[in-house]
Coordinates of C-alpha atoms and ligand atoms in Angstrom, one line a residue:
X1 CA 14.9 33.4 19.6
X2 CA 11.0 34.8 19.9
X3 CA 9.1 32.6 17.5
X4 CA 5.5 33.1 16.9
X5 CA 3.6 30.1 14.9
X6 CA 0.3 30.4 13.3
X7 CA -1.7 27.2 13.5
X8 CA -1.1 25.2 15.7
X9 CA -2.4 21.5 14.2
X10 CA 0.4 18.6 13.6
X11 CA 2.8 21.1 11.8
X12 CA 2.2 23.9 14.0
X13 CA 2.4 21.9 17.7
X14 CA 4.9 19.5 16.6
X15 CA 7.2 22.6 14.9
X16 CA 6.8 24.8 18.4
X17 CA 7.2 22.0 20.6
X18 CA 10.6 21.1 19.1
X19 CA 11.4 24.7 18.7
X20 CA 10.6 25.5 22.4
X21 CA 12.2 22.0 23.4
X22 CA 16.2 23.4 21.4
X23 CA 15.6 26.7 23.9
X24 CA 13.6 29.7 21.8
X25 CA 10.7 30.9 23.1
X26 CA 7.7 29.9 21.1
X27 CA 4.3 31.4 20.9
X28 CA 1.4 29.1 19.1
X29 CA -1.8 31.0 18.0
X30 CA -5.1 28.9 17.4
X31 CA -8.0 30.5 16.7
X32 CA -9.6 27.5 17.8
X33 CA -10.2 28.7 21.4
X34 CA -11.2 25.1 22.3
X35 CA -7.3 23.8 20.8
X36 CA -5.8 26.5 22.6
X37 CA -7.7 25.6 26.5
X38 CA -7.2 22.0 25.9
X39 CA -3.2 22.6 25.0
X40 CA -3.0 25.1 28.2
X41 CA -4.5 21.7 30.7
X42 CA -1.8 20.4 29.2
X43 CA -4.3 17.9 27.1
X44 CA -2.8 17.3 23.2
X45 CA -5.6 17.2 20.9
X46 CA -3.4 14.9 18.4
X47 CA -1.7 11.5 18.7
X48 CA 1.8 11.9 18.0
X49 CA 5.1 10.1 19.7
X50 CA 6.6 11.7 22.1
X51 CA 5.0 14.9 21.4
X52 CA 3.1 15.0 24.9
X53 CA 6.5 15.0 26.9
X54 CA 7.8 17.7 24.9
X55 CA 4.6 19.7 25.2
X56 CA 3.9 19.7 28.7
X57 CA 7.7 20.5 29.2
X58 CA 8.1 23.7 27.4
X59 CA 4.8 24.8 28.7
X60 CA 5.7 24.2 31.9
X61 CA 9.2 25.9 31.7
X62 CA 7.3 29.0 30.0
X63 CA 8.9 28.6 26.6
X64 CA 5.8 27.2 25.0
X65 CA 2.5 29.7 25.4
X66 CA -0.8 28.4 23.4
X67 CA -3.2 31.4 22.8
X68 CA -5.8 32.8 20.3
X69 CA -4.7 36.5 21.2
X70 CA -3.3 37.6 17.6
X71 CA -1.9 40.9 18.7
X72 CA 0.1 39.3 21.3
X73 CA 1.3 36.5 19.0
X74 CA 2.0 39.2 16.2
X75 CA 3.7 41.1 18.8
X76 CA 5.7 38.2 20.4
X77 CA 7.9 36.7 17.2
X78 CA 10.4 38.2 15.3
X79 CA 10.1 35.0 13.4
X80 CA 6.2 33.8 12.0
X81 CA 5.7 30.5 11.2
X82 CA 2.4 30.4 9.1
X83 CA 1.4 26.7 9.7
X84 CA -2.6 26.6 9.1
X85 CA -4.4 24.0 7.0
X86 CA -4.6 25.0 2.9
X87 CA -7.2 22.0 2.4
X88 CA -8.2 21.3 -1.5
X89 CA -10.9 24.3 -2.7
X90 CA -13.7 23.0 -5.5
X91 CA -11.3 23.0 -8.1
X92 CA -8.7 21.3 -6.4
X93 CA -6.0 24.3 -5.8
X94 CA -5.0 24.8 -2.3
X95 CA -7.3 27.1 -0.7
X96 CA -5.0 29.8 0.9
X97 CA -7.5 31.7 3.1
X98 CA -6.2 30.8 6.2
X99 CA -2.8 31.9 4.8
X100 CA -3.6 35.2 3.9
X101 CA -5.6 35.5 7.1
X102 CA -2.7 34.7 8.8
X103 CA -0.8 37.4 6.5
X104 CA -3.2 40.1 6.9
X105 CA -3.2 40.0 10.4
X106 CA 0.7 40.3 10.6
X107 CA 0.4 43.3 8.3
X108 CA -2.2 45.0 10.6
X109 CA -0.5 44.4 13.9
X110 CA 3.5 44.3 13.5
X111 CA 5.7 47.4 14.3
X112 CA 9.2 46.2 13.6
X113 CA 10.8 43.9 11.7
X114 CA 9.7 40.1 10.8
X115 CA 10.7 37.3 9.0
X116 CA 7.3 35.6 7.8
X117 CA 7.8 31.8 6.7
X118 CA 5.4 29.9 5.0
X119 CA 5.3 26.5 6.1
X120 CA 2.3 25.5 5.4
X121 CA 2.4 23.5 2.0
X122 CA 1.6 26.3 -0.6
X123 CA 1.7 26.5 -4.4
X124 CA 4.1 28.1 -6.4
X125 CA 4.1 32.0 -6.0
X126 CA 2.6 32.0 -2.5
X127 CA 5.3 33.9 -1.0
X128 CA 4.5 36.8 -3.2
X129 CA 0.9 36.9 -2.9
X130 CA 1.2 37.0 1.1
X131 CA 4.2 39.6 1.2
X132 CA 1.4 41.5 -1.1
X133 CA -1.5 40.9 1.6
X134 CA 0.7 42.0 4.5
X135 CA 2.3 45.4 2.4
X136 CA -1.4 46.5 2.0
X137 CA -2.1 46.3 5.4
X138 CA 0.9 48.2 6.0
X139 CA 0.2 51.2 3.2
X140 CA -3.7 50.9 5.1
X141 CA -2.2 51.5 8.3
X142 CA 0.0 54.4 6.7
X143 CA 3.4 52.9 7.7
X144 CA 6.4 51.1 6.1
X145 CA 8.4 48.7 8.1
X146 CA 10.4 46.2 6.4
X147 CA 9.9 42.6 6.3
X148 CA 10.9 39.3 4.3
X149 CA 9.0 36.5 3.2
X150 CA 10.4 32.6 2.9
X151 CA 9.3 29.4 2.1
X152 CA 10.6 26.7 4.9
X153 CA 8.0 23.2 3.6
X154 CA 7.5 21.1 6.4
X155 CA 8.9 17.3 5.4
X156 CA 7.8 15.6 9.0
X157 CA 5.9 12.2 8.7
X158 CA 2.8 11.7 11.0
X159 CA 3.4 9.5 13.2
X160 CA 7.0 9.9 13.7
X161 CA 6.7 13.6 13.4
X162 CA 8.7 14.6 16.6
X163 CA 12.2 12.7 15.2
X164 CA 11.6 13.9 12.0
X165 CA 11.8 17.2 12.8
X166 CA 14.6 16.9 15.5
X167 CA 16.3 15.0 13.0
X168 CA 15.3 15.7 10.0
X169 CA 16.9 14.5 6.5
X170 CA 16.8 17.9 5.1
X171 CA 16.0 21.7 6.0
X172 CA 14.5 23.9 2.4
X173 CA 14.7 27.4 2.8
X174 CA 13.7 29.6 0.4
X175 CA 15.0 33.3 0.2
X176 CA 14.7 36.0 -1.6
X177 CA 18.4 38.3 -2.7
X178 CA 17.1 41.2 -1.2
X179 CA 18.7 42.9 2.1
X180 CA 15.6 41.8 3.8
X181 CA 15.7 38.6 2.5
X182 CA 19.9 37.9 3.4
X183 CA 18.5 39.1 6.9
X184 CA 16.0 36.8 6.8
X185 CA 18.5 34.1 5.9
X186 CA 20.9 34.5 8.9
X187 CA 18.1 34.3 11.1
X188 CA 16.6 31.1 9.8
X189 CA 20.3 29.8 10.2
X190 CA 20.5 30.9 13.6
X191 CA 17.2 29.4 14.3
X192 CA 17.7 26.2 12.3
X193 CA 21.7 25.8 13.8
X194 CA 20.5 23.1 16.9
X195 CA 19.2 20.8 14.0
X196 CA 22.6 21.2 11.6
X197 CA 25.2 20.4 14.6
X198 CA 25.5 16.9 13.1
X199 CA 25.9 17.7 9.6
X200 CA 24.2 20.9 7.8
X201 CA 21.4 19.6 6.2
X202 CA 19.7 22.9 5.1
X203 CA 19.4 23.5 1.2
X204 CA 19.1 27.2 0.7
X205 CA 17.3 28.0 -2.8
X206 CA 15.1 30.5 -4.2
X207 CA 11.8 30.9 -2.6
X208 CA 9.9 29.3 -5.9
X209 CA 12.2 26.8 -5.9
X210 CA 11.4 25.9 -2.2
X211 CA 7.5 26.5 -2.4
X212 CA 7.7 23.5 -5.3
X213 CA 10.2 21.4 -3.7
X214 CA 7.3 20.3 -1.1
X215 CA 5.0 19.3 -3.8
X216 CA 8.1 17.8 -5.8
X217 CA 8.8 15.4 -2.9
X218 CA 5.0 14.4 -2.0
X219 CA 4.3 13.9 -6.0
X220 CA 7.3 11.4 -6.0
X221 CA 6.3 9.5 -3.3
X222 CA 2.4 9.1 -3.9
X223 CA 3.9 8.2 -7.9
X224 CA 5.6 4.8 -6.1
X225 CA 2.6 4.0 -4.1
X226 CA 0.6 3.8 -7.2
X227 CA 3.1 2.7 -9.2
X228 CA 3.1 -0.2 -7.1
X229 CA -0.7 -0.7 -6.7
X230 CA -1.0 -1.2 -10.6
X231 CA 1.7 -3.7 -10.7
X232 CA 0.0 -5.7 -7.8
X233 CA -3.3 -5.4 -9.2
X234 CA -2.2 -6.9 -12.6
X235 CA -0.1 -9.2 -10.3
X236 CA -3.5 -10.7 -9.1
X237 CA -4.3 -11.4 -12.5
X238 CA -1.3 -12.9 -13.9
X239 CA -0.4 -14.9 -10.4
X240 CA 2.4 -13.1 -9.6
X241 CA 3.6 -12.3 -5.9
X242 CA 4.3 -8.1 -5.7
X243 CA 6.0 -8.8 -2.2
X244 CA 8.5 -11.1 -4.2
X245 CA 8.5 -8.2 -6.9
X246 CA 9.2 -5.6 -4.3
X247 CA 12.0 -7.2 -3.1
X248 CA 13.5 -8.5 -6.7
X249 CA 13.6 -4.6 -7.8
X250 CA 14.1 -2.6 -4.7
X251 CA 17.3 -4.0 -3.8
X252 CA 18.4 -2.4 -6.4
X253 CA 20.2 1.0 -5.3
X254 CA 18.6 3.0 -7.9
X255 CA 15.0 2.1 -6.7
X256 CA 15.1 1.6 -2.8
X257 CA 12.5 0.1 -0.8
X258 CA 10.9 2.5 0.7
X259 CA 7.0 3.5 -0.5
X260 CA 7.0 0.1 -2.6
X261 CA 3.9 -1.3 -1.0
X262 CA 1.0 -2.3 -2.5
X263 CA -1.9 -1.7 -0.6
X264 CA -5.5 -0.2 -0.4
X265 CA -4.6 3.3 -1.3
X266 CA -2.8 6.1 -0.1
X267 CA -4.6 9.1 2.3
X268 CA -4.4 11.2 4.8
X269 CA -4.0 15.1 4.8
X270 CA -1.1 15.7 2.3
X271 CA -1.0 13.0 -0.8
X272 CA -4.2 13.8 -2.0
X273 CA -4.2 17.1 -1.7
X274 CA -0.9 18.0 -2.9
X275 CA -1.2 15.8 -6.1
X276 CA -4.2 17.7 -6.9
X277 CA -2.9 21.1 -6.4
X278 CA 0.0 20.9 -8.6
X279 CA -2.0 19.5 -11.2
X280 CA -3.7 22.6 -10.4
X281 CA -1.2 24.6 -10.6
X282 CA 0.2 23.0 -13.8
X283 CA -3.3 23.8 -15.3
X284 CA -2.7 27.2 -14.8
X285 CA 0.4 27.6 -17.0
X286 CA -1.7 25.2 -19.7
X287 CA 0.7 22.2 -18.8
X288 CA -0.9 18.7 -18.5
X289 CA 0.8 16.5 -15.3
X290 CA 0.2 13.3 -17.4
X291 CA 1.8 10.9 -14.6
X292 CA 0.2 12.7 -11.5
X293 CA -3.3 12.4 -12.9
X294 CA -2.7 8.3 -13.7
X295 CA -1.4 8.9 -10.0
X296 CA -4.2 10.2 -8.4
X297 CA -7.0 7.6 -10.5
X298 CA -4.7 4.5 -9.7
X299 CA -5.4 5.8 -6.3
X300 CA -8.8 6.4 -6.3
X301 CA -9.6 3.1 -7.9
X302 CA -7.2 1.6 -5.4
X303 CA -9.0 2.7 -2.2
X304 CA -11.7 0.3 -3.6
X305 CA -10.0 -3.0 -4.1
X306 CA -10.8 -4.3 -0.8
X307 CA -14.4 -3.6 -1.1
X308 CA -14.3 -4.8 -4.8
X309 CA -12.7 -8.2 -3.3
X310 CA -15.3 -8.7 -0.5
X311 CA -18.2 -8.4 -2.6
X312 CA -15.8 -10.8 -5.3
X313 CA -16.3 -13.2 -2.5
X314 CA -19.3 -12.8 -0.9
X315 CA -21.4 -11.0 -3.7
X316 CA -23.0 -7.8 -4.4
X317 CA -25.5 -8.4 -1.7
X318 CA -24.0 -7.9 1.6
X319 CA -27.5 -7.2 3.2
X320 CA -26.8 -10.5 5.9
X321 CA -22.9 -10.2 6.0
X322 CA -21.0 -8.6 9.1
X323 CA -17.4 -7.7 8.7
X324 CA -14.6 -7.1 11.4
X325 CA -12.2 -4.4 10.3
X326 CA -8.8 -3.5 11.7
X327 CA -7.4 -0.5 11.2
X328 CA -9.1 3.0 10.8
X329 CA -6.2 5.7 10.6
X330 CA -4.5 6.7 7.3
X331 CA -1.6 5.0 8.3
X332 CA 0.1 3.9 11.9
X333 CA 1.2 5.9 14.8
X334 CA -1.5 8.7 14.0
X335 CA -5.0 9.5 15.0
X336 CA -5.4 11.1 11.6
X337 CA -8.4 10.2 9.8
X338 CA -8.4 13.0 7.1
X339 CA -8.9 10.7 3.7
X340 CA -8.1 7.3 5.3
X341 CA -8.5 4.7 2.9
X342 CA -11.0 2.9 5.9
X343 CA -13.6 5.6 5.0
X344 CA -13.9 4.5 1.4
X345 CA -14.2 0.8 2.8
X346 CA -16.7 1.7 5.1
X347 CA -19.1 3.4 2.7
X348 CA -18.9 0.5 0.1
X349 CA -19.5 -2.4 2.4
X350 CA -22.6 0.1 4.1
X351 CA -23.9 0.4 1.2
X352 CA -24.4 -2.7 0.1
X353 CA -26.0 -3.6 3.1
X354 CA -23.4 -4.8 5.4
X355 CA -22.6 -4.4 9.0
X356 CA -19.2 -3.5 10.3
X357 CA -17.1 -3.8 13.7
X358 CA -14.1 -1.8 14.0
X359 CA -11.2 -1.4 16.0
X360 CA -8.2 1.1 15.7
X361 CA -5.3 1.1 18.5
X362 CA -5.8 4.9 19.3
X363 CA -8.3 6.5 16.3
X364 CA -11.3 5.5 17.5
X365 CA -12.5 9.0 19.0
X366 CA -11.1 10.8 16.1
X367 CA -13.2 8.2 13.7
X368 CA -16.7 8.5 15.6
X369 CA -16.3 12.1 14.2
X370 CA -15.3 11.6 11.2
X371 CA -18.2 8.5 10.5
X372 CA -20.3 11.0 11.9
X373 CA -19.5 13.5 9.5
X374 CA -19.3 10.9 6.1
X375 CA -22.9 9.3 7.2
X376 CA -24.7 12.7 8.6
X377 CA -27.2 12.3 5.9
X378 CA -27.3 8.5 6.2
X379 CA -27.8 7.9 10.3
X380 CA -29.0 4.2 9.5
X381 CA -25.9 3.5 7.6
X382 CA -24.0 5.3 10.6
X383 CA -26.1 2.6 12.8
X384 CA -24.5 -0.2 10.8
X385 CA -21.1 0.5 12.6
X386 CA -20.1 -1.1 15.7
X387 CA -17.1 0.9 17.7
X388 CA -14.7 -1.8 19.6
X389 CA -12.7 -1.6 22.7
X390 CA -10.6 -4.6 21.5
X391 CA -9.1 -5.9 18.3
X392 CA -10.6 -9.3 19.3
X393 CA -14.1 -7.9 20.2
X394 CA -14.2 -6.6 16.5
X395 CA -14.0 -10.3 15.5
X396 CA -16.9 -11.7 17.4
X397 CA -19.2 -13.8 14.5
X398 CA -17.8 -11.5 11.4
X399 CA -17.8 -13.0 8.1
X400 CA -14.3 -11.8 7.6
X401 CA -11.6 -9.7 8.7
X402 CA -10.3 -6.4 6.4
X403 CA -7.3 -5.0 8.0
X404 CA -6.5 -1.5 6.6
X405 CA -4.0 0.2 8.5
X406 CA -0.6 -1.9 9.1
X407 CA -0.6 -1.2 12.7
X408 CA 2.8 -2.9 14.4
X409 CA -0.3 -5.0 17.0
X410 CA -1.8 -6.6 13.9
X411 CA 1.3 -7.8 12.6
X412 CA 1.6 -11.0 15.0
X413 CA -2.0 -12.2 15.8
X414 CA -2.9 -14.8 17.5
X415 CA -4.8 -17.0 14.5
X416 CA -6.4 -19.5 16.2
X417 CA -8.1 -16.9 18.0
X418 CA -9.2 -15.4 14.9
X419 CA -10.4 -18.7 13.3
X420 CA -12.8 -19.4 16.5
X421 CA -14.2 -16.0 16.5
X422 CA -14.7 -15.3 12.5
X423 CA -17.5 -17.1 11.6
X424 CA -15.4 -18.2 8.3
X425 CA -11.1 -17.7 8.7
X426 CA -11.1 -15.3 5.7
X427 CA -8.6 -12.5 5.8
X428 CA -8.5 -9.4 3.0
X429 CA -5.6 -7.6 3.9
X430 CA -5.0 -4.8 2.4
X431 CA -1.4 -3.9 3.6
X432 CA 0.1 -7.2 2.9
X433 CA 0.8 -8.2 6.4
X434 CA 0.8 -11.6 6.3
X435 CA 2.5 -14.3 4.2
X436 CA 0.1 -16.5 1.8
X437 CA 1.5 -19.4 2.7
X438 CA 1.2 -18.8 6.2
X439 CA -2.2 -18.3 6.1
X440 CA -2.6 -21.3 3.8
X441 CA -0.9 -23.1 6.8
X442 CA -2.9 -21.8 8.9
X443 CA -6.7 -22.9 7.4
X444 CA -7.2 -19.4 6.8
X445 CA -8.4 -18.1 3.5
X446 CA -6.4 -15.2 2.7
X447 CA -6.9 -12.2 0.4
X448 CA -3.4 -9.8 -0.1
X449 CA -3.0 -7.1 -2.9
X450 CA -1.5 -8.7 -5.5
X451 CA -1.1 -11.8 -4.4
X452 CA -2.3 -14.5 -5.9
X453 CA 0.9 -16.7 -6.5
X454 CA 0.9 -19.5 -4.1
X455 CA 4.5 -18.7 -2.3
X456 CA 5.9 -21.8 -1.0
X457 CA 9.4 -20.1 -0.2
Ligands
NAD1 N1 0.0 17.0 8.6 C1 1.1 16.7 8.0 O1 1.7 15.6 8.1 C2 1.8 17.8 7.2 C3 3.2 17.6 6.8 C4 3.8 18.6 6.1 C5 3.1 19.7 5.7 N2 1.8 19.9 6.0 C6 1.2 21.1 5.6 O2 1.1 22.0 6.8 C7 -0.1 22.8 6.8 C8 -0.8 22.5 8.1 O3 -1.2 21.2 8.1 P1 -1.8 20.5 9.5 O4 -2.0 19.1 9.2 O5 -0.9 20.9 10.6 O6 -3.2 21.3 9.6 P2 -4.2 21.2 10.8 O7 -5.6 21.4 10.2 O8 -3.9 20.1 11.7 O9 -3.9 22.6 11.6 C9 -4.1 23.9 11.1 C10 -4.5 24.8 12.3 O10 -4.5 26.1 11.9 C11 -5.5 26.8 12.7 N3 -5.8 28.0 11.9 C12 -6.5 28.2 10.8 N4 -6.5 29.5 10.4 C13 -5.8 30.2 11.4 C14 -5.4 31.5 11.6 N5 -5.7 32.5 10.7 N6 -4.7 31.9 12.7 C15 -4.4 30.9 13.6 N7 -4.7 29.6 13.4 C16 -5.4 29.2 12.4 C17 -6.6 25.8 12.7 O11 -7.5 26.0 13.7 C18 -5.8 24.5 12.9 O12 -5.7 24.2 14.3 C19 -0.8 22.4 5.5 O13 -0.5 23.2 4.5 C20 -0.3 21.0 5.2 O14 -0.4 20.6 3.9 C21 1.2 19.0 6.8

């Protein structure tokens, strides 16, 4: 099938990639003419497993073409994936410029038929608004030519983005009952067929239904990180082990394992985001999201703990301390950086005067620029940071060491190493890598989320 997709960041690549890879031929449209050269050199501007392969593949074959021509992308798909950013606006909605740019300039260029699918992560209603944007460009033009709009939410993980979406646990699609809509419909399950061979894993609802669905899941699962993080931080008051806790209740069926970590906070692109817009969007039909509000300031407060722990240990005045961190990414397997929980570490422990190494297996370009961007008004603070090659150069005569992403390569270090580079063997670990005891073993001093019991098992 001709498939256009608009946006071409991790959704966008990752969803033409796989669609190129199953045999359609997929145009991507950046208007970032820089994306769109480094994509044709066959450079990926993101880190993502086995999305390189797939990428230099496709293009290679022809069935993948990166461009910032809009005609020719408008021209190219029957389908149109809309897959640009909708970052948080002032207020904390999803700003949906980029949508309805991307909706406006179907409506000007199109002359037959298209199925337009919001996959971008869009609030209730969306579909609507851009199936208004692209009929006015339509009547401005002077012409009618039919067209449906549906909501298909993106569920792919960073970092294992490429198997989620080749096999992904579930496919939402959101249609509409009209002619244009069913139409719509068998084309999405044509399109969608190489990913149900298995088992059909699409849920077809209404296009509301669909557009909340996304914010529905994302909601749920920032609700158990925090969830978690205020039992462990009580934990560390009443000396009770949350990695014990975590296993005692997620064995059971009902609860599940999966997103009950404590840790220093949640981040990245969607969480945030998303929990804000639909307490947006709740706002605007005067309904109060009691939980996803205790959600979002759990989290907030959270992102702080290892900073609030340092200065516990070492006091308010860091001005002579230096501190190794691990970990800069929101979380492993990306070079994401978009509200990484390191950020909010690095600006306390600047602030009060300390001096940081750091060392991330593969964000360490994508960090310069985002430091760059959080200290562009304080340079000396900016100074304060030291970029390593090495996980063990990042060690060399710190204080301590503050690991903040659980990166598989800092699961299994070599301690004795780290106790004759540290100046003092202290560990804060704020993804609960390591057991207490261990560490006790060890000689090192060690600082977990939430806990504080002394675990002799
Ligand atoms: N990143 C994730 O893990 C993830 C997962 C699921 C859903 N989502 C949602 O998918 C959407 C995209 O997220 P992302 O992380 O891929 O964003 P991104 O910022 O990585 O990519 C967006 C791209 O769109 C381009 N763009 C903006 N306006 C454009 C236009 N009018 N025409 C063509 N290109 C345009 C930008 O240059 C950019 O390259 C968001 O709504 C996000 O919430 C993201």
């Amino acid at each position: 099938m001709k498939v256009t997709i608009i946006g071409t960041g991790y959704v966008g690549l990752v969803t033409g990639a796989c669609l190129a890879e199953v045999g359609n031929e997929v145009f991507c449209l950046d208007l970032d003419q820089n994306k769109v050269d480094l994509l044709n050199n066959g450079v990926i501007p993101i880190h993502e497993a086995g999305l390189e392969e797939l990428v230099v593949r496709n293009h290679a074959s022809g069935r993948l073409i990166f461009s910032s021509d809009i005609a020719a992308s408008v021209h190219h798909g029957d389908i149109q994936f809309i897959a640009v950013g909708t970052p948080p606006d002032q207020d904390g909605a999803a700003d949906l410029q980029h949508v309805f740019a991307a909706a406006r300039s179907i409506g000007q260029h199109m002359h037959d038929f298209k199925v337009v699918v919001d996959k971008s992560t869009v609030p209730v209603g969306t579909a609507s608004r851009v199936q208004e944007v692209i009929l006015e460009q339509l009547t401005a033009r002077g012409t009618r030519i039919d067209f449906a709009v549906v909501s298909n939410p993106e569920f792919l993980k960073e970092g294992a983005a490429v198997e989620d979406f080749m096999r992904p646990d579930r496919i939402v699609i959101g249609c509409d009952d009209t002619p244009e809509g069913q139409r719509a419909r068998s084309m999405m399950k044509q399109l969608y067929s190489p990913f149900n061979r298995n088992r059909e894993r699409t849920f077809w609802m209404d296009v509301r239904s669909a557009e909340f669905t996304k914010y529905a899941a994302n909601a749920m699962l920032a609700t158990r990180i925090s969830f978690m993080n205020e039992l462990a931080n009580l934990a560390d008051k009443v000396g009770v082990d949350i990695e014990a806790v975590r296993h005692g209740i997620g064995s059971d069926p009902r609860i599940g394992y999966s997103f009950l970590y404590a840790g220093c906070g949640y981040g990245g692109s969607c969480f945030p985001k998303d929990v804000q817009a639909l307490r947006h969007t709740a706002a605007q039909y005067d309904h109060r999201m009691q939980i996803l509000q205790a959600v979002a300031e759990v989290n907030e407060r959270q992102r702080h703990v290892l900073g609030r722990k340092i200065i516990q240990r070492f006091g308010d005045d860091l001005g002579k301390r230096h501190f190794a961190i691990w970990g800069l990414a929101f979380k492993p397997n990306t070079d994401d950086m978009r509200h990484a929980p390191s950020r909010a570490l690095l600006r306390q422990l600047l602030k009060h005067g300390a001096s940081v190494a750091v060392y991330d297996p593969v964000a360490m370009n994508e960090a310069r620029r985002a430091l760059a961007d959080d200290f562009a008004e304080m340079p000396s603070l900016l100074e304060q940071i030291r970029f390593c090659d090495s996980a063990a150069e990042a060690l060399q005569d710190a204080d301590a060491l503050a690991i903040v992403t659980e990166w598989k390569a800092f699961r299994s270090p070599d301690l004795n190493q780290i106790k004759s580079l540290l100046k003092e063997p202290v560990i804060f670990d704020g993804r609960n890598l390591f057991e207490p005891w261990a560490m006790a073993n060890a000689g090192i001093e060690y600082h977990g989320i939430g806990r504080t019991a002394i675990n002799r098992t």
